Amino acid sequence: MRWGKNTLANLTPNNIKASKSLIQKLEIAIKKMPDMNWTLVYRWDNWDWWINSNNKSVELKAFTSVSNNIDDTFISREKNMLIIIEGKKWKVKDITKLSIIPNFWEYFKYIKNTTNEWVILPNSEVIITNEKAKSYKWIEIIEIQSKQTK
């Protein structure tokens, strides 16, 4: 559910209207899912804007999947940023019952099995509080600590 300029350029007005309607319905359904009850979530990423955000504030405009357990995140050599987000009044929902990997992993054995999946709702905002380089398992990573503010 991420939109770039190239995606939008290839959609008709009817496609855009239908997609927006689907996203709105999905967001309404996900808001009914259980709330996050953890104080930290994790995400492996490679988006440079985590580092290059001018005021160290990042707006998450799309659904953003996270995990409440560092070992349930998807790690790869390409995703060399560990994003740690702290929060108390979350806009994060438990979508494990809807997720493919926790429920149907036996059909996707080439993907690491996870026990849960959480999603940060669109239009959330996080403030980056710390950024440092370190080693994790077999890769050098940038660890970005942040707090959800909206």
XYZ file of N, CA and C in Angstrom:
450
model
N 0.823 -1.197 0.000
C 0.000 0.000 0.000
C 0.866 1.261 0.000
N 2.027 1.160 -0.601
C 2.885 2.334 -0.726
C 2.758 2.886 -2.135
N 2.694 4.186 -2.237
C 2.511 4.841 -3.521
C 3.700 5.731 -3.818
N 4.286 5.527 -4.971
C 5.316 6.429 -5.455
C 4.789 7.165 -6.668
N 5.551 8.135 -7.143
C 5.124 8.900 -8.314
C 4.948 7.996 -9.527
N 5.812 6.994 -9.678
C 5.695 6.081 -10.818
C 4.406 5.270 -10.753
N 4.044 4.839 -9.558
C 2.811 4.070 -9.402
C 1.612 4.912 -9.790
N 1.557 6.112 -9.253
C 0.418 6.985 -9.535
C 0.329 7.340 -11.015
N 1.471 7.515 -11.675
C 1.483 7.875 -13.100
C 0.858 6.784 -13.958
N 0.886 5.543 -13.486
C 0.373 4.419 -14.274
C -1.060 4.019 -13.912
N -1.692 4.754 -13.005
C -3.057 4.423 -12.599
C -4.066 5.364 -13.239
N -5.207 4.831 -13.564
C -6.300 5.662 -14.074
C -7.004 6.310 -12.877
N -7.783 7.356 -13.106
C -8.551 7.949 -11.991
C -9.442 6.926 -11.287
N -10.029 5.995 -12.039
C -10.869 4.952 -11.415
C -10.027 4.014 -10.550
N -8.798 3.672 -11.024
C -7.896 2.830 -10.221
C -7.539 3.524 -8.914
N -7.244 4.809 -8.991
C -6.869 5.575 -7.792
C -8.036 5.625 -6.818
N -9.236 5.900 -7.323
C -10.421 5.957 -6.464
C -10.668 4.609 -5.789
N -10.580 3.516 -6.546
C -10.796 2.172 -5.991
C -9.724 1.832 -4.962
N -8.478 2.188 -5.245
C -7.384 1.900 -4.310
C -7.551 2.674 -3.016
N -7.925 3.947 -3.112
C -8.141 4.747 -1.900
C -9.286 4.188 -1.076
N -10.339 3.737 -1.742
C -11.467 3.127 -1.041
C -11.036 1.856 -0.315
N -10.249 1.029 -0.994
C -9.744 -0.198 -0.377
C -8.872 0.113 0.842
N -7.995 1.089 0.709
C -7.113 1.472 1.819
C -7.942 1.965 2.997
N -8.963 2.782 2.749
C -9.817 3.276 3.835
C -10.533 2.120 4.544
N -11.027 1.160 3.778
C -11.713 0.008 4.379
C -10.733 -0.851 5.179
N -9.538 -1.013 4.639
C -8.511 -1.774 5.352
C -8.148 -1.093 6.665
N -7.995 0.222 6.627
C -7.654 0.953 7.852
C -8.770 0.845 8.886
N -10.020 0.914 8.469
C -11.150 0.751 9.396
C -11.117 -0.637 10.026
N -10.859 -1.667 9.214
C -10.799 -3.040 9.737
C -9.627 -3.212 10.695
N -8.471 -2.686 10.331
C -7.282 -2.849 11.187
C -7.442 -2.102 12.505
N -8.126 -0.972 12.502
C -8.344 -0.233 13.754
C -9.135 -1.061 14.760
N -9.880 -2.056 14.284
C -10.654 -2.919 15.177
C -9.814 -4.056 15.759
N -8.605 -4.241 15.246
C -7.716 -5.302 15.739
C -7.180 -4.903 17.115
N -6.639 -5.877 17.876
C -6.128 -5.566 19.221
C -4.991 -4.529 19.179
N -4.951 -3.720 20.230
C -3.893 -2.717 20.363
C -2.583 -3.366 20.777
N -1.518 -2.678 20.483
C -0.183 -3.082 20.913
C -0.092 -2.936 22.428
N 0.497 -3.906 23.096
C 0.649 -3.799 24.549
C 2.120 -3.873 24.959
N 3.028 -3.553 24.039
C 4.464 -3.529 24.309
C 4.932 -2.082 24.314
N 6.131 -1.836 24.823
C 6.658 -0.471 24.807
C 7.724 -0.265 23.742
N 8.180 -1.340 23.090
C 9.155 -1.228 22.009
C 8.715 -2.077 20.823
N 8.961 -1.568 19.613
C 8.794 -2.376 18.410
C 10.044 -2.226 17.556
N 10.230 -3.183 16.644
C 11.443 -3.245 15.841
C 11.084 -3.355 14.366
N 11.975 -2.809 13.546
C 11.825 -2.912 12.100
C 13.211 -2.878 11.469
N 13.469 -3.800 10.549
C 14.681 -3.736 9.730
C 14.311 -2.965 8.478
N 15.167 -2.034 8.082
C 14.822 -1.179 6.958
C 16.066 -0.762 6.199
N 15.870 -0.130 5.057
C 16.978 0.423 4.290
C 16.603 1.764 3.681
N 15.590 2.415 4.209
C 15.148 3.694 3.677
C 16.036 4.807 4.210
N 16.757 5.481 3.337
C 17.693 6.530 3.747
C 17.028 7.671 4.501
N 15.738 7.901 4.264
C 15.113 9.033 4.943
C 15.036 8.854 6.452
N 15.217 7.644 6.946
C 15.316 7.482 8.410
C 16.508 8.278 8.916
N 17.600 8.237 8.154
C 18.822 8.935 8.565
C 18.802 10.395 8.124
N 18.316 10.638 6.923
C 18.424 11.963 6.326
C 17.262 12.891 6.626
N 16.383 12.522 7.535
C 15.269 13.422 7.831
C 15.809 14.689 8.480
N 15.427 15.828 7.923
C 16.005 17.114 8.324
C 15.848 17.421 9.804
N 14.651 17.309 10.317
C 14.421 17.675 11.715
C 14.346 16.450 12.617
N 14.818 15.315 12.118
C 14.828 14.059 12.880
C 13.423 13.594 13.234
N 12.444 14.027 12.454
C 11.080 13.561 12.607
C 10.708 12.818 11.333
N 10.089 11.652 11.474
C 9.729 10.833 10.317
C 8.229 10.584 10.358
N 7.530 10.949 9.274
C 6.108 10.655 9.180
C 5.933 9.370 8.392
N 5.259 8.408 8.996
C 5.002 7.121 8.355
C 3.653 7.225 7.661
N 3.678 7.500 6.360
C 2.443 7.762 5.625
C 1.699 6.489 5.244
N 2.390 5.368 5.232
C 1.777 4.097 4.821
C 1.738 3.141 6.006
N 1.014 2.035 5.864
C 1.061 0.966 6.856
C 2.513 0.502 6.940
N 3.052 0.379 8.144
C 4.456 0.005 8.336
C 4.512 -1.191 9.267
N 4.981 -2.331 8.774
C 5.003 -3.501 9.641
C 6.209 -3.487 10.557
N 5.951 -3.948 11.767
C 6.952 -3.991 12.834
C 6.736 -5.277 13.623
N 7.618 -5.508 14.567
C 7.477 -6.668 15.441
C 7.764 -6.248 16.869
N 7.203 -6.979 17.806
C 7.504 -6.716 19.210
C 8.703 -7.519 19.678
N 9.353 -8.205 18.743
C 10.483 -9.074 19.073
C 11.514 -8.920 17.957
N 12.739 -8.596 18.315
C 13.773 -8.364 17.303
C 13.980 -9.586 16.414
N 13.764 -10.781 16.935
C 13.959 -11.994 16.146
C 12.790 -12.293 15.209
N 11.680 -11.576 15.340
C 10.543 -11.749 14.442
C 10.525 -10.711 13.324
N 11.587 -9.954 13.203
C 11.678 -8.992 12.111
C 12.406 -9.634 10.947
N 12.186 -9.123 9.768
C 12.821 -9.676 8.571
C 14.155 -8.983 8.335
N 15.241 -9.708 8.487
C 16.574 -9.146 8.329
C 17.184 -9.660 7.031
N 17.924 -8.800 6.364
C 18.644 -9.206 5.163
C 19.856 -8.302 5.011
N 20.756 -8.654 4.135
C 21.937 -7.820 3.911
C 21.563 -6.444 3.368
N 20.460 -6.358 2.652
C 20.037 -5.085 2.083
C 19.418 -4.158 3.117
N 18.845 -4.725 4.140
C 18.182 -3.899 5.155
C 19.128 -3.736 6.344
N 19.933 -2.708 6.282
C 21.001 -2.556 7.263
C 20.706 -1.519 8.342
N 19.436 -1.194 8.567
C 19.062 -0.294 9.644
C 18.101 -1.009 10.572
N 18.429 -1.015 11.836
C 17.519 -1.542 12.844
C 16.809 -0.350 13.465
N 15.523 -0.262 13.236
C 14.724 0.845 13.756
C 14.044 0.351 15.033
N 14.323 1.025 16.141
C 13.699 0.681 17.427
C 12.772 1.845 17.775
N 11.486 1.547 17.889
C 10.508 2.602 18.158
C 9.906 2.367 19.532
N 9.918 3.409 20.339
C 9.380 3.346 21.700
C 8.063 4.113 21.732
N 7.108 3.613 22.488
C 5.842 4.317 22.606
C 4.993 3.768 23.722
N 3.993 4.536 24.117
C 3.065 4.087 25.150
C 1.633 4.118 24.639
N 1.222 5.207 24.008
C -0.108 5.282 23.399
C 0.083 5.042 21.907
N 0.088 3.785 21.536
C 0.433 3.383 20.176
C -0.687 3.592 19.182
N -0.258 3.790 17.936
C -1.138 3.618 16.779
C -0.629 2.356 16.085
N -0.454 1.298 16.876
C 0.073 0.028 16.378
C -0.956 -1.055 16.700
N -1.241 -1.900 15.707
C -2.248 -2.939 15.872
C -1.641 -4.316 15.639
N -2.160 -5.283 16.367
C -1.759 -6.682 16.210
C -2.560 -7.278 15.057
N -1.870 -7.569 13.931
C -2.563 -8.141 12.771
C -2.138 -9.598 12.546
N -1.640 -10.241 13.588
C -1.157 -11.615 13.466
C -2.217 -12.540 12.870
N -3.461 -12.403 13.282
C -4.519 -13.297 12.772
C -4.783 -13.094 11.288
N -4.363 -11.949 10.730
C -4.565 -11.678 9.307
C -3.321 -11.975 8.472
N -2.189 -12.202 9.112
C -0.904 -12.284 8.419
C -0.653 -13.651 7.813
N -0.003 -13.629 6.676
C 0.259 -14.873 5.952
C 1.325 -15.722 6.639
N 2.461 -15.143 6.975
C 3.585 -15.952 7.471
C 3.271 -16.632 8.803
N 2.765 -15.933 9.837
C 2.475 -16.658 11.080
C 1.423 -17.759 10.926
N 0.518 -17.631 9.959
C -0.582 -18.584 9.818
C -0.377 -19.647 8.747
N 0.423 -19.351 7.723
C 0.589 -20.283 6.605
C 2.060 -20.489 6.256
N 2.924 -20.442 7.249
C 4.364 -20.524 7.001
C 4.751 -21.798 6.269
N 4.040 -22.888 6.504
C 4.406 -24.161 5.865
C 4.407 -24.064 4.334
N 3.720 -23.076 3.780
C 3.704 -22.880 2.327
C 4.798 -21.909 1.847
N 5.506 -21.287 2.791
C 6.521 -20.282 2.470
C 7.824 -20.573 3.209
N 8.274 -21.798 3.205
C 9.431 -22.188 4.014
C 10.714 -21.441 3.657
N 10.761 -20.816 2.481
C 11.944 -20.044 2.109
C 11.996 -18.709 2.851
N 10.903 -18.331 3.523
C 10.848 -17.112 4.326
C 10.951 -17.503 5.790
N 11.693 -16.715 6.555
C 11.829 -16.976 7.990
C 10.453 -16.960 8.665
N 10.205 -17.953 9.489
C 8.950 -18.016 10.217
C 8.913 -16.928 11.287
N 7.778 -16.288 11.436
C 7.583 -15.306 12.502
C 6.360 -15.710 13.301
N 6.309 -15.296 14.547
C 5.193 -15.680 15.405
C 4.116 -14.608 15.470
N 4.445 -13.395 15.037
C 3.463 -12.325 15.113
C 3.757 -11.264 14.063
N 2.789 -10.410 13.838
C 3.015 -9.243 12.997
C 2.159 -8.097 13.509
N 2.775 -6.957 13.575
C 2.120 -5.742 14.030
C 2.229 -4.727 12.906
N 1.339 -3.748 12.884
C 1.408 -2.709 11.860
C 1.163 -1.350 12.516
N 2.022 -0.393 12.139
C 1.818 0.993 12.559
C 0.846 1.602 11.555
N -0.199 2.240 12.055
C -1.196 2.827 11.178
C -0.619 4.020 10.411
N -1.161 4.300 9.226
C -0.676 5.445 8.450
C -0.824 6.760 9.206
N -0.019 7.721 8.799
C -0.013 9.074 9.369
C 0.459 9.097 10.819
N 1.272 8.122 11.187
C 1.934 8.147 12.488
C 3.241 8.914 12.317
N 3.766 9.394 13.412
C 5.021 10.138 13.350
C 5.947 9.638 14.446
N 7.229 9.542 14.117
C 8.232 9.186 15.115
C 9.335 10.236 15.104
N 9.918 10.452 16.256
C 11.048 11.357 16.412
C 12.279 10.510 16.682
N 13.327 10.730 15.922
C 14.566 9.971 16.113
C 15.308 10.540 17.308
N 15.616 9.679 18.279
C 16.270 10.123 19.509
C 17.747 9.763 19.562
N 18.164 8.752 18.802
C 19.568 8.345 18.822
C 19.866 7.537 17.567
N 21.118 7.612 17.142
C 21.531 6.918 15.925
C 22.987 6.494 16.118
N 23.292 5.208 15.927
C 24.666 4.744 16.106
C 24.937 3.530 15.233
N 26.187 3.356 14.880
C 26.593 2.185 14.091
C 27.017 1.083 15.044
N 26.708 -0.167 14.701
C 27.116 -1.308 15.514
C 27.039 -2.578 14.691
N 27.484 -3.660 15.232
C 27.399 -4.954 14.555
C 26.229 -5.742 15.123
N 25.517 -6.420 14.246
C 24.430 -7.303 14.665
C 24.519 -8.558 13.822
N 24.701 -9.687 14.480
C 24.853 -10.970 13.800
C 25.922 -10.837 12.728
N 25.573 -10.936 11.449
C 26.563 -10.973 10.394
C 26.664 -9.696 9.580
N 26.014 -8.607 10.048
C 26.107 -7.373 9.268
C 26.425 -6.171 10.152
N 26.996 -5.163 9.527
C 27.156 -3.868 10.187
C 25.853 -3.111 9.980
N 25.347 -2.543 11.037
C 24.048 -1.878 10.930
C 24.109 -0.472 11.503
N 23.109 0.287 11.185
C 22.857 1.568 11.835
C 21.644 1.334 12.718
N 21.782 1.579 14.002
C 20.664 1.421 14.929
C 20.050 2.793 15.154
N 18.781 2.912 14.860
C 18.078 4.183 15.006
C 17.016 4.011 16.084
N 17.174 4.758 17.157
C 16.191 4.721 18.245
C 15.260 5.914 18.074
N 13.958 5.671 18.281
C 12.990 6.725 18.064
C 11.798 6.544 18.989
N 10.985 7.595 19.079
C 9.762 7.552 19.895
C 8.597 7.953 19.012
N 7.502 7.231 19.161
C 6.292 7.602 18.429
C 5.679 8.817 19.106
N 5.353 9.842 18.321
C 4.786 11.075 18.883
C 3.368 11.332 18.405
N 2.982 10.684 17.299
C 1.634 10.906 16.751
C 1.117 9.605 16.166
